[in-house]
Short mmCIF file of C-alpha atoms in Angstrom, two decimals:
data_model
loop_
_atom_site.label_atom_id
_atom_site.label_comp_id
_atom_site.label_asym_id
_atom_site.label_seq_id
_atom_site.Cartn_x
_atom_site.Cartn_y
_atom_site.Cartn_z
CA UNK A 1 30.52 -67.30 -67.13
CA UNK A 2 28.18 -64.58 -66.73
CA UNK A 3 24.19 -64.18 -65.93
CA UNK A 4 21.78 -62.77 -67.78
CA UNK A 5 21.23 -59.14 -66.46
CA UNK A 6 17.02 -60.17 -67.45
CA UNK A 7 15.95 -63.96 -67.76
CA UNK A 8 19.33 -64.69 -64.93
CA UNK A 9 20.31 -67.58 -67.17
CA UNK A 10 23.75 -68.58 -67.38
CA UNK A 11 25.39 -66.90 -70.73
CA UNK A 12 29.07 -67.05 -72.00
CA UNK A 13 31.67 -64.47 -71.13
CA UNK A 14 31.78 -62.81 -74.38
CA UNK A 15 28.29 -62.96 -75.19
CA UNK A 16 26.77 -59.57 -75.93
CA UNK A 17 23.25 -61.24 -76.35
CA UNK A 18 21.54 -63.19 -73.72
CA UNK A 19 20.82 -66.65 -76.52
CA UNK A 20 17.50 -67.29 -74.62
CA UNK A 21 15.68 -63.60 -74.09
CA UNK A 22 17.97 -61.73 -77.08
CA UNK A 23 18.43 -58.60 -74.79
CA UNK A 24 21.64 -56.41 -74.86
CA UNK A 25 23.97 -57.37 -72.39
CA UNK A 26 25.75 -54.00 -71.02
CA UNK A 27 29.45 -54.83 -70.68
CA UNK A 28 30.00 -50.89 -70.48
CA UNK A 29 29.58 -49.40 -67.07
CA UNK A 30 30.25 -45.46 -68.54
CA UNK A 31 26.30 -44.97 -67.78
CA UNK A 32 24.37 -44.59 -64.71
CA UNK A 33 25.05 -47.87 -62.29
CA UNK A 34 24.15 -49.34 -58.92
CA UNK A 35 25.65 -51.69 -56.68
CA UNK A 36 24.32 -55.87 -56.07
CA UNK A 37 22.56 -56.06 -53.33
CA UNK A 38 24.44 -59.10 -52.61
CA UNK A 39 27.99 -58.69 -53.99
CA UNK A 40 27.79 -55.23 -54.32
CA UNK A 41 29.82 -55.40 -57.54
CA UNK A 42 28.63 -52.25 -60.07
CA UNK A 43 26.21 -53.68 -61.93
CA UNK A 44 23.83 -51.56 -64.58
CA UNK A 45 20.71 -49.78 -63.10
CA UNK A 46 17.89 -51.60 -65.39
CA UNK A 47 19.38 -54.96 -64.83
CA UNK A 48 17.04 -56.82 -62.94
CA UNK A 49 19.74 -59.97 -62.39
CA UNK A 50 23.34 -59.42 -61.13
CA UNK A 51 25.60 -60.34 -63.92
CA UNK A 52 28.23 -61.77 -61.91
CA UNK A 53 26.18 -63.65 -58.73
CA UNK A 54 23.11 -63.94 -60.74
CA UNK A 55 21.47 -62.21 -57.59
CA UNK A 56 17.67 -60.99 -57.72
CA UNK A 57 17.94 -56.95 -57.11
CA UNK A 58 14.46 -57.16 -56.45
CA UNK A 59 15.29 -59.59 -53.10
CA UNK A 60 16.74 -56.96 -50.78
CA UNK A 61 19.66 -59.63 -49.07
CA UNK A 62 19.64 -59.13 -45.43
CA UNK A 63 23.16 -59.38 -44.04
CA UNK A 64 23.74 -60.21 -40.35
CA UNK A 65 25.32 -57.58 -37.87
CA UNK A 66 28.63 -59.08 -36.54
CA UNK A 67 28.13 -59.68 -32.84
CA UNK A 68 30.13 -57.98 -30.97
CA UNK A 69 32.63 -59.48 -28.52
CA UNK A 70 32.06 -60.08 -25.26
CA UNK A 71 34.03 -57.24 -23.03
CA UNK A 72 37.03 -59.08 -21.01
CA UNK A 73 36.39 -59.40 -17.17
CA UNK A 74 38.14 -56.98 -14.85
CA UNK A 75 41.18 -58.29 -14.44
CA UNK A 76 42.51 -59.58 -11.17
CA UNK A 77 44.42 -56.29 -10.28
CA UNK A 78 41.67 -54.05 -11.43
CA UNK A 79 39.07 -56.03 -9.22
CA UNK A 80 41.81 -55.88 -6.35
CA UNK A 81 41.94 -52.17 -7.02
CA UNK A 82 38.11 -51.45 -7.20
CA UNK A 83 37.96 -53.46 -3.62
CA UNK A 84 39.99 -51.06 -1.83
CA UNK A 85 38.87 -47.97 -3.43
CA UNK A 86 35.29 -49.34 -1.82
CA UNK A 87 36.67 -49.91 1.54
CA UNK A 88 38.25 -47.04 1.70
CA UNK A 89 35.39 -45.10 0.59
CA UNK A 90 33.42 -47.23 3.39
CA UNK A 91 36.22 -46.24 5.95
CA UNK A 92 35.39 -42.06 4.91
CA UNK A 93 31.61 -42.47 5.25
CA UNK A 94 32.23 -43.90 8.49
CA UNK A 95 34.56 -41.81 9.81
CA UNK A 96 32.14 -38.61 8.53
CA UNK A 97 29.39 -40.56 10.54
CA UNK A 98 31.88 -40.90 13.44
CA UNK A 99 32.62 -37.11 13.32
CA UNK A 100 29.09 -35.93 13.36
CA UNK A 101 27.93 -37.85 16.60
CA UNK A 102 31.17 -36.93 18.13
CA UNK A 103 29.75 -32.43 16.78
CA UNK A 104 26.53 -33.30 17.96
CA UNK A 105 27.32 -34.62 20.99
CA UNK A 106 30.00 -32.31 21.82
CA UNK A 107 26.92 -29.31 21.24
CA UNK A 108 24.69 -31.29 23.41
CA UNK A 109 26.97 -31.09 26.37
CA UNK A 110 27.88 -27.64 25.69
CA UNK A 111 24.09 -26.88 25.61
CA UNK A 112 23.72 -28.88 29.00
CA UNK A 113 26.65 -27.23 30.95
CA UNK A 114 25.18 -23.51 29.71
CA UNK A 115 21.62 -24.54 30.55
CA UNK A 116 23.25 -25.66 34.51
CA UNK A 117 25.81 -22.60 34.21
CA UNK A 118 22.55 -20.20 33.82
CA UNK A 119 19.89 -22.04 35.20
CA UNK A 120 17.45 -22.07 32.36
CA UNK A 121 14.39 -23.72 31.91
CA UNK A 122 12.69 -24.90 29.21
CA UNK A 123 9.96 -22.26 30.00
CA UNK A 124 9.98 -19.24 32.40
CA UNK A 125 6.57 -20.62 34.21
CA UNK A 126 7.25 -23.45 36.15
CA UNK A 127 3.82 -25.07 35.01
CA UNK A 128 3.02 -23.40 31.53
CA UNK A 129 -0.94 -23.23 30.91
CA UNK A 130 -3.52 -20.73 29.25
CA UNK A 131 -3.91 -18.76 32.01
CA UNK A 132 0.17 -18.50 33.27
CA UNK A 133 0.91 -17.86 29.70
CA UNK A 134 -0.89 -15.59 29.11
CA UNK A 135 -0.35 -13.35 32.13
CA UNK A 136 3.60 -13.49 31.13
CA UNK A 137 2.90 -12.35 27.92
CA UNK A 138 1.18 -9.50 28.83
CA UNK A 139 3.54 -8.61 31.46
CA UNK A 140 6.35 -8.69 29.36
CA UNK A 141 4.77 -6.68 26.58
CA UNK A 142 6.90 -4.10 25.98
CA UNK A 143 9.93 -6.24 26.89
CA UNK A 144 11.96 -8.00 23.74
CA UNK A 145 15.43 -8.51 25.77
CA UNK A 146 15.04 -11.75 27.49
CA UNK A 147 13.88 -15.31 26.12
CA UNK A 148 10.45 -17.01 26.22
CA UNK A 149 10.07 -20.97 26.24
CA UNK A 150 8.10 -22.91 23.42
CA UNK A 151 5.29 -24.01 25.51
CA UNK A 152 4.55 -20.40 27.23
CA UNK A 153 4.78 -18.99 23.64
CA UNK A 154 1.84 -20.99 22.48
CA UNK A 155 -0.03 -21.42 25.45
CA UNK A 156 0.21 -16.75 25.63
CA UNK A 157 -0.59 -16.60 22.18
CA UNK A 158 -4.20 -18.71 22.88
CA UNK A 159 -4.84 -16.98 25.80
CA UNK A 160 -4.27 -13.80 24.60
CA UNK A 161 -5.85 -13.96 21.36
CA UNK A 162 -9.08 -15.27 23.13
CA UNK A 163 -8.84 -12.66 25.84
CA UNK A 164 -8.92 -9.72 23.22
CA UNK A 165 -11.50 -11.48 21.19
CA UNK A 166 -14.04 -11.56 24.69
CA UNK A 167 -12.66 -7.71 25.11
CA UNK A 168 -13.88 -6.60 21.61
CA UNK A 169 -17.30 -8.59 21.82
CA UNK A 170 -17.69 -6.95 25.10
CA UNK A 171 -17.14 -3.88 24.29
CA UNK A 172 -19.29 -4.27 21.03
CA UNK A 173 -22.65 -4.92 23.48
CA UNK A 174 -21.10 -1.74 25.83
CA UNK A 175 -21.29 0.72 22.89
CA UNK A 176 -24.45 -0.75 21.12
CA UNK A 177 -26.26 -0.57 24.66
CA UNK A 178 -24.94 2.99 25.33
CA UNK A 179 -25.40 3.97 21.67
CA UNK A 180 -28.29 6.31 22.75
CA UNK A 181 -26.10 8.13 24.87
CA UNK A 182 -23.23 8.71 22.40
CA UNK A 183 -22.54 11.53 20.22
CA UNK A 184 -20.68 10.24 18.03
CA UNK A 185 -21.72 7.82 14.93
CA UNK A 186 -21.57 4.40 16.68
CA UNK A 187 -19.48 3.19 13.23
CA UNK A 188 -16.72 5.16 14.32
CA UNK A 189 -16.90 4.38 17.49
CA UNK A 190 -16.75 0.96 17.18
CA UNK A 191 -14.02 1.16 14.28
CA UNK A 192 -11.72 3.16 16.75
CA UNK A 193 -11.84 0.62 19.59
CA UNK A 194 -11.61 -2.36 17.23
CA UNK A 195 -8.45 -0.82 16.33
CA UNK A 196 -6.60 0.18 19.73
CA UNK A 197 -7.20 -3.31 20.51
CA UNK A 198 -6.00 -5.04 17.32
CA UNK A 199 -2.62 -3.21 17.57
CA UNK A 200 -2.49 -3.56 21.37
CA UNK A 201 -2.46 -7.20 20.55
CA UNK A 202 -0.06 -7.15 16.98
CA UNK A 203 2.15 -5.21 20.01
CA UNK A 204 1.90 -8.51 22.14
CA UNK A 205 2.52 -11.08 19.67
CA UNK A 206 5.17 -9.58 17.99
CA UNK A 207 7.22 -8.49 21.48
CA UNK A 208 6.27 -12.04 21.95
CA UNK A 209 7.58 -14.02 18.70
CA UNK A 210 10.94 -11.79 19.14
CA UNK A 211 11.52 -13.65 22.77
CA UNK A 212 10.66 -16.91 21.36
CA UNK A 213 13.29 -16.10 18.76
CA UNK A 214 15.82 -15.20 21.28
CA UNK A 215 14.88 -18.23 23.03
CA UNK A 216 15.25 -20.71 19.76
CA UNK A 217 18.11 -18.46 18.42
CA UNK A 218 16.86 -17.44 15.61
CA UNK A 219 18.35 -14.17 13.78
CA UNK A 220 15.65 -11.24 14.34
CA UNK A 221 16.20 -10.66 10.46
CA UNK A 222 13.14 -13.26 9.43
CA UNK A 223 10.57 -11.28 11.18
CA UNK A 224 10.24 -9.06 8.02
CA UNK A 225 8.61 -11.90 6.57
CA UNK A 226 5.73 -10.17 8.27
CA UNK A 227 5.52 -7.99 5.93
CA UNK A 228 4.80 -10.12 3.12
CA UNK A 229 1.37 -12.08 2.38
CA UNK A 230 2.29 -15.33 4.28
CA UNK A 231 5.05 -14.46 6.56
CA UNK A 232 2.91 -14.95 9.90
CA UNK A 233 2.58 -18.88 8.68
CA UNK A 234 5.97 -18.89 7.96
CA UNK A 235 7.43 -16.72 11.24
CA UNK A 236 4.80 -19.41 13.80
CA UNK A 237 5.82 -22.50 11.75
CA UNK A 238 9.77 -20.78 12.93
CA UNK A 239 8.81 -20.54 16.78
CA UNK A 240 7.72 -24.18 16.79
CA UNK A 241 11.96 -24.62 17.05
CA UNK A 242 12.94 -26.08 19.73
CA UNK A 243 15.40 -24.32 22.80
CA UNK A 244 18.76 -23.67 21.85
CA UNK A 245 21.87 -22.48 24.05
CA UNK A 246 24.63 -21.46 22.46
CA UNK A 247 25.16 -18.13 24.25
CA UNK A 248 24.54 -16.19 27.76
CA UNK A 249 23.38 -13.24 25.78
CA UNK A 250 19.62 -13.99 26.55
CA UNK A 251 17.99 -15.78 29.19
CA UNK A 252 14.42 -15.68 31.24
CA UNK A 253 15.69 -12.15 32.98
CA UNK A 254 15.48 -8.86 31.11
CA UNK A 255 18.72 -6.97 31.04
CA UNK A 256 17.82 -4.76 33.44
CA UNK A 257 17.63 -7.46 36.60
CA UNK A 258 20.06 -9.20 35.44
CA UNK A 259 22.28 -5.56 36.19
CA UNK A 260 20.67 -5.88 39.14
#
């Protein structure tokens, strides 16, 4: 029993004419076919019913996915093994943990028994303030072999940098009341001292940050940041480090008393 591959009415077997609709029933598949869209037998392409399920090829027949089996549960010695490859990876982290309190304890008493083996401070001045600071500073000018403390560092650089702005303001009204007097053009005048006093102070601040680097222990190498655009942020945002004692090489005594 066959369908009809137009009107889908049931037809004999050997029936090369559908009896109801008269059209040709193509037995041959030599020409150009396609497969049901139900049973996916090779039917003819113009046949509009499946000869052999009687399917509509219009109806596009929506099949459902298989579903897809559930995954079996860890078994019992897999979930035994996963358990102790967690505790033992619990047992590492700990014992890392363990390891770097027992470093950074070990550096704070090294740190504590240098700082009572060379007596040192946390700042040369006993009572670090603007005016303290700011004498050591200039004092130690020219000196870059001996340490100087976080709070002396700062309070110096304040004090000095508001001591050489009163000098140059000063020295502004000096010249412009004595500019009668002068022979030369004022301009220069006042360029020239504007600039022995901006590199008298450049000198103090950078003798300066390379103490605080001794004192923080930090290699002299980063001071060429200076020389790029934002290096001064970057080289003050370094001497905000704390103390650190690691060494005797450097401590609030220039080399030359300690010789002594």
């Amino acid at each position: 029993m066959y369908y009809c591959q137009r009107c889908d009415r049931k037809i004999a077997t050997e029936a090369t004419h559908c009896p109801y609709c008269g059209v040709l029933q193509e037995r041959d598949l030599a020409g150009e076919k396609k497969p049901c869209r139900k049973c996916e037998k090779q039917i003819p392409v113009n046949s509009n019913y499946c000869p052999y399920c009687g399917h509509d090829q219009a109806i596009f027949e929506y099949k459902e996915t298989p579903k897809e089996e559930p995954k079996p549960l860890a078994s019992e010695n897999e979930q035994s093994r996963l358990e102790t490859d967690a505790t033992e990876l619990t047992d590492l982290i700990e014992q890392i943990r363990q390891e770097n309190a027992r470093m950074i304890q070990e550096k704070q008493q090294k740190e504590e028994a240098l700082r009572a083996k060379l007596q040192l401070p946390r700042n040369e001045s006993k009572r670090p303030g603007l005016i303290t600071s700011t004498k050591l500073m200039l004092k130690d000018c020219f000196k870059t072999d001996k340490r100087m403390g976080r709070a002396d560092f700062w309070y110096g650089l304040l004090g000095s940098y508001l001591l050489f702005l009163s000098v140059i303001t000063c020295g502004f009204l000096l010249i412009d009341t004595l500019r009668a007097s002068l022979t030369f053009d004022r301009a220069s005048v006042l360029s020239f001292f504007s600039f022995i006093c901006m590199t008298f102070w450049l000198l103090v601040v950078l003798t300066a940050l390379t103490r605080r680097f001794h004192d923080a222990e930090i290699p002299l190498i980063y001071l060429l940041l200076l020389l790029t655009g934002v290096g001064e942020i970057i080289c003050l945002l370094l001497a905000l480090k704390p103390q650190a004692i690691t060494n005797e090489r450097y401590t609030f005594k220039s080399r030359d008393k300690r010789r002594k």
